[in-house]
């Protein structure tokens, strides 16, 4: 799997790997990895929300700039 994949593809791959290797890595390590996985997923969701908000703000600023250009003509 390429390193640059969608978030859901990477998360699915990680979850599958953890599930397939639960007995090998032991329940304590597996639980710690599962908790880390959940934290990373939550942080990724927050970053996605921040990115979307930034994109919306950029669009608002671009619209305001266009309005100023139009008003100045």
Coordinates of C-alpha atoms in Angstrom, one line a residue:
X1 CA 0.0 0.0 0.0
X2 CA 1.4 3.4 -0.9
X3 CA 2.3 5.7 1.9
X4 CA 0.1 8.4 0.4
X5 CA -3.3 7.0 0.6
X6 CA -6.6 8.3 1.8
X7 CA -7.1 8.6 5.5
X8 CA -9.8 5.9 5.5
X9 CA -7.6 3.5 3.5
X10 CA -4.7 4.0 6.0
X11 CA -7.0 3.7 9.0
X12 CA -8.6 0.5 7.6
X13 CA -5.2 -1.0 6.9
X14 CA -4.0 -0.2 10.4
X15 CA -7.2 -1.6 12.0
X16 CA -7.0 -4.8 10.0
X17 CA -3.3 -5.2 10.9
X18 CA -4.0 -4.8 14.6
X19 CA -7.0 -7.2 14.5
X20 CA -5.0 -9.8 12.5
X21 CA -2.1 -9.7 15.0
X22 CA -3.9 -9.3 18.3
X23 CA -2.7 -12.7 19.6
X24 CA 0.9 -12.2 18.5
X25 CA 1.3 -8.7 20.0
X26 CA -0.5 -9.5 23.2
X27 CA -3.6 -7.9 24.7
X28 CA -1.8 -5.2 26.6
X29 CA 0.1 -3.9 23.6
X30 CA -2.9 -4.4 21.4
X31 CA -5.1 -2.3 23.7
X32 CA -2.4 0.5 23.8
X33 CA -2.2 0.5 20.0
X34 CA -6.0 0.6 19.8
X35 CA -6.1 3.6 22.1
X36 CA -3.3 5.3 20.1
X37 CA -5.2 4.5 16.9
X38 CA -8.4 6.2 18.3
X39 CA -6.4 9.3 19.4
X40 CA -4.8 9.6 16.0
X41 CA -8.2 9.2 14.3
X42 CA -9.7 11.9 16.5
X43 CA -6.8 14.2 15.8
X44 CA -7.1 13.6 12.1
X45 CA -10.8 14.4 12.3
X46 CA -10.0 17.7 14.1
X47 CA -7.4 18.6 11.5
X48 CA -9.9 17.9 8.7
X49 CA -12.4 20.2 10.4
X50 CA -9.8 23.0 10.8
X51 CA -8.7 22.5 7.1
X52 CA -12.3 22.8 5.9
X53 CA -12.9 25.9 8.0
X54 CA -9.7 27.4 6.6
X55 CA -10.9 26.6 3.0
X56 CA -14.2 28.3 3.7
X57 CA -12.4 31.4 5.1
X58 CA -10.2 31.6 2.0
X59 CA -13.3 31.4 -0.2
X60 CA -14.9 34.3 1.9
X61 CA -11.7 36.4 1.5
X62 CA -11.5 35.7 -2.2
X63 CA -15.2 36.8 -2.6
X64 CA -14.5 39.9 -0.6
X65 CA -11.5 40.7 -2.8
X66 CA -13.5 40.2 -5.9
X67 CA -16.2 42.6 -4.5
X68 CA -13.5 45.2 -3.8
X69 CA -12.1 44.9 -7.3
X70 CA -15.6 45.3 -8.7
X71 CA -16.4 48.3 -6.5
X72 CA -13.1 49.9 -7.5
X73 CA -13.8 49.6 -11.2

